[in-house]
């Protein structure tokens, strides 16, 4: 569970990407993070997952973190599906034993067993995304960080990945979920953080915040 | 306090050893999978370089043909271990910016894995070297047991340089180009294809400031000329390795959290 992300800000040149963000996410909670482009959503995820260190303030996390951020970053086109499973899982910090144990499950979930010996360059982008999703979600994390990656593969695989995320939630895993798809946020999250220009605009119950967010966006459009 | 933190990062790298293994094996697979001669290139590469040096310089420097071949070949192979590793490692962070930007990991695994693959290539290229040594009638002696020690020292030296260059290159891309030019000059100054004795006395003294000169001498000492295993070479060799590693590690460690803002 994430205990808190307190008074945290990240410095980038002279612009503050995030300022005065203070919140707690407990075990079993899932927090949706919404807001316009450049609001600091992805930066917040990077700070929580340790990719970036905050210039001020602190992030406290308890347990292991699995990032589902731009899934194919750690893949290599020239290697086979199997080799890429090992490579990508080790980028996420898995030991050889961990990967051996999970290998079958990863292949099963991705439904790519027929292509597992083929170099990745011959995969379609949907297939690559399926493989990446399968590796990352086998991590068995305490905290799951998701950045816009549920729109993966065909409709059936999308459904399957959504079910997997919901199952994580039932198991009591803390989830941070960044998405522009408000319907998905409603489905997955019980709390929502609305960010704008690196600051908290609103924070609270999912349906309440989302309806305010939608309302705000439509007023902006009307004034345009 | 600082020492404790340095150690923590090293432990973190150890935790990611499976990643190191995968990166090294990917590197080796990718480098040789595509070519028709495949892994043979590990051996052919230094042999072809040897041929060039031999044709041009054997008449000049080679008093006895067999020894000159061994002399040049050992120089080339040790030089390539150092230069290839550090040259490729100089862009280690830049090349992996996609991963570093998205996922937390101890970033030093990237330059480290490149120096490690260079070590693997070096070990394979010992095969043609030993073939040449045997053909030239040299019988390696017990000094061969010192070889792992010499290799370890060169590895630590290379790793220090790799960490330094790769970190600096993030903040100033020119560093990689400067380093390429530097390497070229460095090669000519490292007594790979000429004997040190042809240099004027003043330059010979300056050679003692060139770490690679010590390493190549020690390497040759292990293989066929025990008179090169002097205390001077050994002490200087260790000194430069420790210095390089401490400088490299502290440059990396101090900047590792800033790297992401410049990638």
Tab-separated table of C-alpha atoms in Angstrom:
chain	number	residue	atom	x	y	z
A	1	UNK	CA	0.000	0.000	0.000
A	2	UNK	CA	1.104	3.479	-0.614
A	3	UNK	CA	1.047	5.419	2.569
A	4	UNK	CA	1.625	8.828	1.410
A	5	UNK	CA	2.789	11.114	-1.258
A	6	UNK	CA	3.339	14.202	0.707
A	7	UNK	CA	4.034	17.829	-0.174
A	8	UNK	CA	5.920	16.581	-3.146
A	9	UNK	CA	7.115	18.506	-6.099
A	10	UNK	CA	9.335	17.704	-9.000
A	11	UNK	CA	11.662	20.175	-10.543
A	12	UNK	CA	12.074	20.410	-14.291
A	13	UNK	CA	14.017	23.450	-15.423
A	14	UNK	CA	12.339	26.299	-13.565
A	15	UNK	CA	8.848	24.975	-14.040
A	16	UNK	CA	7.234	22.967	-11.263
A	17	UNK	CA	5.727	19.841	-12.782
A	18	UNK	CA	4.008	19.049	-9.490
A	19	UNK	CA	3.465	21.178	-6.409
A	20	UNK	CA	1.934	20.610	-3.018
A	21	UNK	CA	0.527	17.205	-3.754
A	22	UNK	CA	-0.317	15.507	-0.507
A	23	UNK	CA	-2.344	12.337	-0.347
A	24	UNK	CA	-2.562	8.780	0.948
A	25	UNK	CA	-3.489	5.652	-0.930
A	26	UNK	CA	-4.221	2.658	1.254
A	27	UNK	CA	-4.200	-1.039	0.599
A	28	UNK	CA	-7.073	-2.067	-1.639
A	29	UNK	CA	-7.755	1.474	-2.762
A	30	UNK	CA	-7.522	2.477	-6.363
A	31	UNK	CA	-6.894	6.070	-7.234
A	32	UNK	CA	-7.712	7.440	-10.649
A	33	UNK	CA	-5.660	10.387	-11.807
A	34	UNK	CA	-7.269	12.638	-14.402
A	35	UNK	CA	-6.589	16.021	-15.888
A	36	UNK	CA	-5.631	17.738	-19.137
A	37	UNK	CA	-2.367	17.057	-20.970
A	38	UNK	CA	0.643	18.395	-19.112
A	39	UNK	CA	-1.164	18.401	-15.785
A	40	UNK	CA	1.557	16.257	-14.194
A	41	UNK	CA	-0.228	12.894	-14.169
A	42	UNK	CA	2.587	10.863	-15.632
A	43	UNK	CA	5.145	12.796	-13.605
A	44	UNK	CA	3.269	11.817	-10.462
A	45	UNK	CA	3.454	8.163	-11.480
A	46	UNK	CA	7.163	8.487	-12.230
A	47	UNK	CA	7.784	9.985	-8.818
A	48	UNK	CA	5.850	7.223	-7.085
A	49	UNK	CA	7.571	4.449	-9.030
A	50	UNK	CA	11.020	5.890	-8.329
A	51	UNK	CA	11.926	6.836	-11.892
A	52	UNK	CA	12.249	10.432	-10.703
A	53	UNK	CA	13.226	11.715	-7.296
A	54	UNK	CA	11.148	14.626	-5.998
A	55	UNK	CA	13.123	17.836	-5.560
A	56	UNK	CA	11.145	18.539	-2.396
A	57	UNK	CA	8.951	16.353	-0.260
A	58	UNK	CA	8.719	12.638	0.146
A	59	UNK	CA	7.075	9.547	-1.224
A	60	UNK	CA	6.576	6.615	1.128
A	61	UNK	CA	5.682	3.277	-0.379
A	62	UNK	CA	5.229	-0.079	1.306
A	63	UNK	CA	5.777	-3.164	-0.794
A	64	UNK	CA	6.702	-3.851	-4.376
A	65	UNK	CA	5.648	-1.620	-7.243
A	66	UNK	CA	4.834	-2.842	-10.721
A	67	UNK	CA	4.678	-0.214	-13.428
A	68	UNK	CA	2.420	-0.705	-16.416
A	69	UNK	CA	3.852	2.286	-18.189
A	70	UNK	CA	4.352	2.257	-21.934
A	71	UNK	CA	4.664	-1.449	-21.962
A	72	UNK	CA	7.000	-2.114	-24.809
A	73	UNK	CA	9.822	0.170	-23.617
A	74	UNK	CA	11.931	-2.794	-22.596
A	75	UNK	CA	11.378	-4.968	-25.646
A	76	UNK	CA	13.853	-5.754	-28.373
A	77	UNK	CA	12.671	-6.337	-31.942
A	78	UNK	CA	15.421	-8.759	-32.857
A	79	UNK	CA	14.781	-11.138	-29.988
A	80	UNK	CA	12.086	-13.806	-29.882
A	81	UNK	CA	8.982	-13.577	-27.751
A	82	UNK	CA	10.511	-15.940	-25.235
A	83	UNK	CA	13.750	-13.963	-24.985
A	84	UNK	CA	11.758	-10.780	-24.628
A	85	UNK	CA	9.755	-12.198	-21.741
A	86	UNK	CA	12.997	-12.850	-19.890
A	87	UNK	CA	14.462	-9.481	-20.823
A	88	UNK	CA	11.402	-7.461	-19.940
A	89	UNK	CA	10.722	-9.291	-16.697
A	90	UNK	CA	14.308	-8.754	-15.605
A	91	UNK	CA	13.957	-5.040	-16.360
A	92	UNK	CA	11.110	-5.092	-13.855
A	93	UNK	CA	13.530	-6.590	-11.334
A	94	UNK	CA	12.563	-10.266	-11.495
A	95	UNK	CA	15.099	-12.934	-10.674
A	96	UNK	CA	15.643	-15.869	-12.981
A	97	UNK	CA	13.717	-18.143	-10.635
A	98	UNK	CA	10.755	-15.727	-10.555
A	99	UNK	CA	10.621	-15.673	-14.339
A	100	UNK	CA	10.949	-19.433	-14.736
A	101	UNK	CA	8.029	-19.889	-12.352
A	102	UNK	CA	5.831	-17.401	-14.170
A	103	UNK	CA	6.849	-18.156	-17.739
A	104	UNK	CA	4.018	-20.561	-18.550
A	105	UNK	CA	1.377	-18.259	-17.076
A	106	UNK	CA	2.724	-15.288	-19.016
A	107	UNK	CA	2.596	-17.179	-22.310
A	108	UNK	CA	-0.876	-18.548	-21.555
A	109	UNK	CA	-2.317	-15.161	-20.739
A	110	UNK	CA	-0.805	-13.534	-23.811
A	111	UNK	CA	-2.210	-16.330	-26.033
A	112	UNK	CA	0.962	-16.162	-28.079
A	113	UNK	CA	2.340	-19.656	-27.556
A	114	UNK	CA	2.383	-20.299	-31.320
A	115	UNK	CA	4.607	-17.282	-31.933
A	116	UNK	CA	6.830	-17.426	-28.889
A	117	UNK	CA	9.887	-18.495	-30.883
A	118	UNK	CA	9.406	-15.774	-33.499
A	119	UNK	CA	11.367	-12.513	-33.417
A	120	UNK	CA	9.300	-9.623	-32.133
A	121	UNK	CA	9.734	-7.634	-35.332
A	122	UNK	CA	7.266	-10.035	-36.948
A	123	UNK	CA	4.601	-9.396	-34.306
A	124	UNK	CA	1.746	-6.988	-34.844
A	125	UNK	CA	1.636	-4.060	-32.444
A	126	UNK	CA	-1.357	-5.617	-30.714
A	127	UNK	CA	0.601	-8.809	-30.123
A	128	UNK	CA	3.530	-6.894	-28.668
A	129	UNK	CA	1.191	-5.037	-26.335
A	130	UNK	CA	-0.424	-8.301	-25.236
A	131	UNK	CA	2.928	-9.823	-24.415
A	132	UNK	CA	4.009	-6.745	-22.479
A	133	UNK	CA	0.788	-6.595	-20.505
A	134	UNK	CA	1.086	-10.261	-19.621
A	135	UNK	CA	4.656	-9.866	-18.340
A	136	UNK	CA	3.952	-6.761	-16.284
A	137	UNK	CA	0.822	-8.064	-14.623
A	138	UNK	CA	2.512	-11.294	-13.532
A	139	UNK	CA	4.598	-9.202	-11.159
A	140	UNK	CA	2.266	-9.811	-8.188
A	141	UNK	CA	2.862	-6.322	-6.875
A	142	UNK	CA	1.557	-4.567	-3.783
A	143	UNK	CA	1.181	-1.401	-5.773
A	144	UNK	CA	0.211	-1.312	-9.429
A	145	UNK	CA	0.841	1.752	-11.547
A	146	UNK	CA	-1.068	2.014	-14.801
A	147	UNK	CA	-0.559	4.721	-17.398
A	148	UNK	CA	-3.119	4.537	-20.213
A	149	UNK	CA	-2.432	0.961	-21.096
A	150	UNK	CA	-5.740	-0.799	-20.773
A	151	UNK	CA	-6.529	-0.114	-24.413
A	152	UNK	CA	-4.410	-3.036	-25.474
A	153	UNK	CA	-5.025	-5.624	-28.167
A	154	UNK	CA	-8.430	-6.502	-29.610
A	155	UNK	CA	-11.771	-6.122	-27.833
A	156	UNK	CA	-11.588	-9.553	-26.269
A	157	UNK	CA	-8.101	-9.037	-24.890
A	158	UNK	CA	-9.097	-5.607	-23.597
A	159	UNK	CA	-11.926	-7.222	-21.664
A	160	UNK	CA	-9.553	-9.852	-20.341
A	161	UNK	CA	-7.009	-7.275	-19.183
A	162	UNK	CA	-9.694	-5.216	-17.496
A	163	UNK	CA	-10.826	-8.286	-15.594
A	164	UNK	CA	-7.274	-8.898	-14.519
A	165	UNK	CA	-6.959	-5.340	-13.193
A	166	UNK	CA	-10.233	-5.670	-11.306
A	167	UNK	CA	-9.019	-8.941	-9.823
A	168	UNK	CA	-5.939	-7.110	-8.552
A	169	UNK	CA	-8.217	-4.656	-6.845
A	170	UNK	CA	-10.146	-7.444	-5.158
A	171	UNK	CA	-6.906	-8.917	-3.877
A	172	UNK	CA	-6.247	-5.694	-1.969
A	173	UNK	CA	-3.573	-4.223	-4.192
A	174	UNK	CA	-3.264	-0.444	-4.276
A	175	UNK	CA	-3.721	0.910	-7.781
A	176	UNK	CA	-2.747	4.241	-9.323
A	177	UNK	CA	-4.467	4.644	-12.643
A	178	UNK	CA	-3.889	7.455	-15.129
A	179	UNK	CA	-6.368	7.604	-17.967
A	180	UNK	CA	-8.266	9.904	-20.263
A	181	UNK	CA	-10.975	7.281	-20.553
A	182	UNK	CA	-13.338	8.403	-17.806
A	183	UNK	CA	-15.543	5.339	-18.155
A	184	UNK	CA	-12.585	3.129	-17.352
A	185	UNK	CA	-11.664	5.274	-14.400
A	186	UNK	CA	-15.204	4.923	-13.075
A	187	UNK	CA	-15.011	1.172	-13.426
A	188	UNK	CA	-11.630	0.710	-11.758
A	189	UNK	CA	-11.243	3.485	-9.202
A	190	UNK	CA	-12.922	4.349	-5.925
A	191	UNK	CA	-11.183	7.701	-5.590
A	192	UNK	CA	-10.114	10.284	-8.138
A	193	UNK	CA	-7.430	12.925	-8.142
A	194	UNK	CA	-7.946	15.737	-10.621
A	195	UNK	CA	-4.685	17.457	-11.468
A	196	UNK	CA	-4.220	20.716	-13.313
A	197	UNK	CA	-0.930	22.543	-13.869
A	198	UNK	CA	0.819	20.325	-11.355
A	199	UNK	CA	-1.586	21.073	-8.536
A	200	UNK	CA	-4.596	19.306	-7.053
A	201	UNK	CA	-7.794	20.705	-8.535
A	202	UNK	CA	-10.139	18.303	-6.776
A	203	UNK	CA	-9.728	15.056	-4.870
A	204	UNK	CA	-12.384	12.686	-3.622
A	205	UNK	CA	-15.170	10.291	-4.584
A	206	UNK	CA	-14.939	8.986	-8.151
A	207	UNK	CA	-18.392	9.834	-9.479
A	208	UNK	CA	-18.503	13.236	-7.849
A	209	UNK	CA	-15.140	14.377	-9.184
A	210	UNK	CA	-15.658	12.949	-12.641
A	211	UNK	CA	-19.003	14.659	-13.110
A	212	UNK	CA	-17.450	17.957	-11.995
A	213	UNK	CA	-14.550	17.359	-14.389
A	214	UNK	CA	-16.887	16.653	-17.298
A	215	UNK	CA	-18.959	19.724	-16.441
A	216	UNK	CA	-15.854	21.900	-16.300
A	217	UNK	CA	-14.674	20.628	-19.650
A	218	UNK	CA	-18.006	21.301	-21.324
A	219	UNK	CA	-18.118	24.858	-19.944
A	220	UNK	CA	-14.648	25.451	-21.302
A	221	UNK	CA	-15.842	24.247	-24.680
A	222	UNK	CA	-18.887	26.519	-24.578
A	223	UNK	CA	-16.824	29.582	-23.747
A	224	UNK	CA	-14.592	28.720	-26.680
B	1	UNK	CA	27.020	7.778	5.392
B	2	UNK	CA	28.128	8.325	1.853
B	3	UNK	CA	29.924	5.000	1.740
B	4	UNK	CA	26.753	3.276	2.940
B	5	UNK	CA	24.771	4.790	0.089
B	6	UNK	CA	27.402	3.806	-2.466
B	7	UNK	CA	27.115	0.287	-1.178
B	8	UNK	CA	23.308	0.337	-1.356
B	9	UNK	CA	23.449	1.140	-5.076
B	10	UNK	CA	25.896	-1.711	-5.621
B	11	UNK	CA	23.492	-4.063	-3.837
B	12	UNK	CA	20.694	-2.805	-6.053
B	13	UNK	CA	22.758	-3.651	-9.140
B	14	UNK	CA	23.342	-7.123	-7.748
B	15	UNK	CA	19.579	-7.521	-7.331
B	16	UNK	CA	19.252	-6.836	-11.055
B	17	UNK	CA	21.851	-9.446	-12.037
B	18	UNK	CA	19.322	-11.324	-14.171
B	19	UNK	CA	18.929	-8.156	-16.232
B	20	UNK	CA	22.700	-7.927	-16.599
B	21	UNK	CA	22.787	-11.495	-17.819
B	22	UNK	CA	20.020	-10.864	-20.344
B	23	UNK	CA	21.619	-7.666	-21.605
B	24	UNK	CA	24.970	-9.357	-22.147
B	25	UNK	CA	23.463	-12.348	-23.921
B	26	UNK	CA	21.303	-10.080	-26.086
B	27	UNK	CA	24.366	-8.105	-27.051
B	28	UNK	CA	26.270	-11.201	-28.090
B	29	UNK	CA	23.322	-12.705	-29.957
B	30	UNK	CA	22.576	-9.512	-31.826
B	31	UNK	CA	26.127	-8.808	-32.787
B	32	UNK	CA	26.694	-12.151	-34.455
B	33	UNK	CA	23.302	-13.521	-35.429
B	34	UNK	CA	23.007	-11.460	-38.565
B	35	UNK	CA	26.381	-12.090	-40.142
B	36	UNK	CA	27.158	-15.100	-42.305
B	37	UNK	CA	30.345	-15.939	-40.441
B	38	UNK	CA	28.630	-15.388	-37.130
B	39	UNK	CA	30.776	-15.905	-34.136
B	40	UNK	CA	33.909	-16.407	-36.233
B	41	UNK	CA	34.122	-12.629	-36.443
B	42	UNK	CA	35.283	-12.545	-32.836
B	43	UNK	CA	38.425	-14.241	-34.061
B	44	UNK	CA	38.640	-12.791	-37.564
B	45	UNK	CA	38.443	-9.201	-36.429
B	46	UNK	CA	41.729	-9.061	-34.505
B	47	UNK	CA	43.379	-11.344	-37.072
B	48	UNK	CA	42.587	-8.934	-39.903
B	49	UNK	CA	43.834	-6.014	-37.858
B	50	UNK	CA	46.975	-8.009	-37.153
B	51	UNK	CA	47.440	-8.632	-40.870
B	52	UNK	CA	47.332	-4.900	-41.578
B	53	UNK	CA	49.835	-4.035	-38.886
B	54	UNK	CA	52.002	-6.929	-39.936
B	55	UNK	CA	52.172	-5.963	-43.591
B	56	UNK	CA	52.971	-2.345	-42.780
B	57	UNK	CA	55.206	-2.586	-39.758
B	58	UNK	CA	56.799	-6.042	-39.568
B	59	UNK	CA	59.749	-4.927	-41.681
B	60	UNK	CA	60.243	-1.883	-39.484
B	61	UNK	CA	59.927	-3.329	-36.019
B	62	UNK	CA	59.943	-7.084	-36.332
B	63	UNK	CA	63.336	-8.483	-35.483
B	64	UNK	CA	61.994	-12.017	-35.373
B	65	UNK	CA	58.730	-12.620	-37.172
B	66	UNK	CA	57.136	-14.964	-34.631
B	67	UNK	CA	57.606	-12.659	-31.682
B	68	UNK	CA	56.407	-9.618	-33.559
B	69	UNK	CA	53.137	-11.332	-34.467
B	70	UNK	CA	52.527	-12.276	-30.846
B	71	UNK	CA	53.536	-8.822	-29.708
B	72	UNK	CA	51.040	-7.064	-31.979
B	73	UNK	CA	48.237	-9.579	-31.547
B	74	UNK	CA	48.329	-9.390	-27.751
B	75	UNK	CA	48.375	-5.593	-27.932
B	76	UNK	CA	45.398	-5.474	-30.295
B	77	UNK	CA	43.297	-7.855	-28.257
B	78	UNK	CA	43.818	-6.135	-24.940
B	79	UNK	CA	43.332	-2.723	-26.548
B	80	UNK	CA	40.044	-3.815	-28.106
B	81	UNK	CA	38.781	-5.169	-24.797
B	82	UNK	CA	39.232	-1.719	-23.293
B	83	UNK	CA	38.358	0.505	-26.255
B	84	UNK	CA	35.320	-1.368	-27.611
B	85	UNK	CA	33.783	-1.664	-24.175
B	86	UNK	CA	34.194	1.961	-23.186
B	87	UNK	CA	33.310	3.291	-26.627
B	88	UNK	CA	29.991	1.477	-26.805
B	89	UNK	CA	29.318	2.188	-23.141
B	90	UNK	CA	29.678	5.922	-23.727
B	91	UNK	CA	26.147	6.010	-25.147
B	92	UNK	CA	24.727	3.493	-22.654
B	93	UNK	CA	22.301	5.905	-20.964
B	94	UNK	CA	21.374	7.781	-24.125
B	95	UNK	CA	20.551	4.590	-25.963
B	96	UNK	CA	18.372	3.229	-23.171
B	97	UNK	CA	16.509	6.457	-22.480
B	98	UNK	CA	13.191	4.771	-23.257
B	99	UNK	CA	13.586	2.355	-20.405
B	100	UNK	CA	15.222	4.765	-17.967
B	101	UNK	CA	12.408	7.241	-18.551
B	102	UNK	CA	9.672	4.745	-17.788
B	103	UNK	CA	10.819	2.191	-15.295
B	104	UNK	CA	12.928	2.408	-12.177
B	105	UNK	CA	16.148	0.428	-12.257
B	106	UNK	CA	19.742	1.002	-11.147
B	107	UNK	CA	20.946	2.733	-14.310
B	108	UNK	CA	24.552	1.598	-13.961
B	109	UNK	CA	23.481	-1.836	-15.237
B	110	UNK	CA	23.647	-0.431	-18.769
B	111	UNK	CA	27.323	0.640	-18.927
B	112	UNK	CA	28.231	-2.340	-16.732
B	113	UNK	CA	26.556	-4.803	-19.096
B	114	UNK	CA	28.432	-3.345	-22.059
B	115	UNK	CA	31.816	-3.675	-20.368
B	116	UNK	CA	30.813	-7.220	-19.396
B	117	UNK	CA	29.995	-8.148	-22.997
B	118	UNK	CA	33.298	-6.688	-24.027
B	119	UNK	CA	34.911	-9.020	-21.498
B	120	UNK	CA	33.101	-11.986	-23.039
B	121	UNK	CA	34.332	-11.021	-26.514
B	122	UNK	CA	37.820	-10.635	-25.121
B	123	UNK	CA	37.737	-14.145	-23.673
B	124	UNK	CA	36.674	-15.572	-27.025
B	125	UNK	CA	39.363	-13.652	-28.851
B	126	UNK	CA	41.957	-15.342	-26.645
B	127	UNK	CA	41.453	-18.395	-28.869
B	128	UNK	CA	43.126	-16.953	-31.996
B	129	UNK	CA	45.754	-15.364	-29.781
B	130	UNK	CA	46.727	-18.686	-28.250
B	131	UNK	CA	46.795	-20.302	-31.678
B	132	UNK	CA	49.267	-17.664	-32.836
B	133	UNK	CA	51.327	-18.035	-29.681
B	134	UNK	CA	51.603	-21.776	-30.162
B	135	UNK	CA	52.542	-21.369	-33.836
B	136	UNK	CA	55.291	-18.928	-33.031
B	137	UNK	CA	56.922	-21.511	-30.826
B	138	UNK	CA	56.403	-19.714	-27.539
B	139	UNK	CA	55.618	-21.894	-24.555
B	140	UNK	CA	53.528	-20.026	-22.008
B	141	UNK	CA	54.712	-20.639	-18.458
B	142	UNK	CA	53.261	-20.384	-14.981
B	143	UNK	CA	52.867	-16.636	-15.402
B	144	UNK	CA	49.702	-17.531	-17.288
B	145	UNK	CA	48.038	-18.018	-13.906
B	146	UNK	CA	48.374	-14.266	-13.377
B	147	UNK	CA	46.141	-13.626	-16.394
B	148	UNK	CA	42.798	-13.538	-14.490
B	149	UNK	CA	44.266	-10.945	-12.150
B	150	UNK	CA	45.414	-8.725	-15.026
B	151	UNK	CA	42.068	-9.091	-16.770
B	152	UNK	CA	40.229	-8.154	-13.573
B	153	UNK	CA	42.325	-5.008	-13.176
B	154	UNK	CA	41.694	-3.958	-16.791
B	155	UNK	CA	37.994	-4.664	-16.320
B	156	UNK	CA	37.792	-2.397	-13.274
B	157	UNK	CA	39.700	0.318	-15.097
B	158	UNK	CA	37.363	0.070	-18.115
B	159	UNK	CA	34.277	0.121	-15.921
B	160	UNK	CA	35.428	3.336	-14.262
B	161	UNK	CA	36.001	5.019	-17.619
B	162	UNK	CA	32.670	3.679	-18.931
B	163	UNK	CA	30.753	5.112	-15.948
B	164	UNK	CA	32.506	8.471	-16.311
B	165	UNK	CA	32.004	8.873	-20.059
B	166	UNK	CA	28.443	7.543	-20.146
B	167	UNK	CA	27.337	9.856	-17.320
B	168	UNK	CA	29.029	12.942	-18.767
B	169	UNK	CA	27.619	12.158	-22.219
B	170	UNK	CA	24.087	12.569	-20.866
B	171	UNK	CA	24.759	16.177	-19.946
B	172	UNK	CA	26.931	16.947	-22.963
B	173	UNK	CA	26.572	14.766	-26.036
B	174	UNK	CA	29.873	16.036	-27.457
B	175	UNK	CA	31.641	13.889	-24.905
B	176	UNK	CA	31.048	10.768	-27.008
B	177	UNK	CA	32.670	12.356	-30.075
B	178	UNK	CA	35.565	13.727	-28.067
B	179	UNK	CA	36.091	10.307	-26.555
B	180	UNK	CA	36.181	8.663	-30.010
B	181	UNK	CA	38.988	10.958	-31.118
B	182	UNK	CA	40.748	10.499	-27.821
B	183	UNK	CA	40.654	6.735	-28.262
B	184	UNK	CA	42.300	6.975	-31.653
B	185	UNK	CA	45.215	8.962	-30.276
B	186	UNK	CA	45.352	6.766	-27.210
B	187	UNK	CA	45.742	3.679	-29.386
B	188	UNK	CA	48.814	5.081	-31.113
B	189	UNK	CA	50.316	5.971	-27.746
B	190	UNK	CA	49.862	2.507	-26.273
B	191	UNK	CA	52.738	0.607	-27.870
B	192	UNK	CA	50.500	-1.852	-29.643
B	193	UNK	CA	52.462	-2.331	-32.848
B	194	UNK	CA	55.835	-0.761	-32.040
B	195	UNK	CA	58.288	-1.541	-29.266
B	196	UNK	CA	58.542	1.108	-26.544
B	197	UNK	CA	62.289	1.173	-27.061
B	198	UNK	CA	61.921	3.120	-30.339
B	199	UNK	CA	60.476	6.087	-28.454
B	200	UNK	CA	62.760	8.900	-27.306
B	201	UNK	CA	63.686	8.569	-23.643
B	202	UNK	CA	61.475	11.467	-22.560
B	203	UNK	CA	58.399	9.888	-24.131
B	204	UNK	CA	59.239	6.555	-22.525
B	205	UNK	CA	59.010	8.230	-19.125
B	206	UNK	CA	55.652	9.721	-20.092
B	207	UNK	CA	54.417	6.259	-21.054
B	208	UNK	CA	54.264	5.392	-17.380
B	209	UNK	CA	51.294	7.779	-17.171
B	210	UNK	CA	49.415	5.736	-19.770
B	211	UNK	CA	47.405	3.052	-17.924
B	212	UNK	CA	46.961	1.030	-21.108
B	213	UNK	CA	50.727	0.795	-21.525
B	214	UNK	CA	50.923	-0.907	-18.129
B	215	UNK	CA	48.017	-3.223	-18.902
B	216	UNK	CA	49.332	-4.274	-22.293
B	217	UNK	CA	52.768	-4.880	-20.780
B	218	UNK	CA	51.297	-7.001	-17.994
B	219	UNK	CA	49.202	-8.924	-20.501
B	220	UNK	CA	52.266	-9.651	-22.624
B	221	UNK	CA	54.116	-10.529	-19.448
B	222	UNK	CA	51.569	-13.206	-18.559
B	223	UNK	CA	51.610	-14.648	-22.052
B	224	UNK	CA	55.222	-14.871	-23.085
B	225	UNK	CA	57.672	-12.416	-21.525
B	226	UNK	CA	57.896	-12.635	-17.749
B	227	UNK	CA	60.435	-9.797	-17.676
B	228	UNK	CA	57.494	-7.449	-18.234
B	229	UNK	CA	55.844	-8.468	-14.963
B	230	UNK	CA	57.556	-5.699	-13.035
B	231	UNK	CA	56.443	-4.264	-9.732
B	232	UNK	CA	56.188	-0.884	-11.470
B	233	UNK	CA	53.615	-2.145	-13.984
B	234	UNK	CA	51.664	-4.034	-11.341
B	235	UNK	CA	51.490	-1.184	-8.842
B	236	UNK	CA	50.692	1.461	-11.480
B	237	UNK	CA	48.129	-0.828	-13.066
B	238	UNK	CA	46.274	-1.323	-9.798
B	239	UNK	CA	46.588	2.347	-8.947
B	240	UNK	CA	44.988	3.498	-12.225
B	241	UNK	CA	42.221	0.898	-11.951
B	242	UNK	CA	41.277	1.964	-8.430
B	243	UNK	CA	41.477	5.631	-9.350
B	244	UNK	CA	39.361	5.166	-12.472
B	245	UNK	CA	36.747	3.166	-10.637
B	246	UNK	CA	36.445	5.604	-7.731
B	247	UNK	CA	36.157	8.593	-10.057
B	248	UNK	CA	33.664	6.818	-12.345
B	249	UNK	CA	31.492	5.511	-9.550
B	250	UNK	CA	31.331	8.827	-7.746
B	251	UNK	CA	30.512	10.765	-10.932
B	252	UNK	CA	27.764	8.252	-11.665
B	253	UNK	CA	26.489	8.175	-8.116
B	254	UNK	CA	26.310	11.940	-7.701
B	255	UNK	CA	24.450	12.394	-10.969
B	256	UNK	CA	22.280	9.317	-11.207
B	257	UNK	CA	19.108	11.086	-10.074
B	258	UNK	CA	19.690	14.017	-12.441
B	259	UNK	CA	20.242	11.877	-15.523
B	260	UNK	CA	16.521	11.521	-16.182
B	261	UNK	CA	16.039	15.257	-16.590
B	262	UNK	CA	18.538	15.395	-19.432
B	263	UNK	CA	17.649	12.265	-21.399
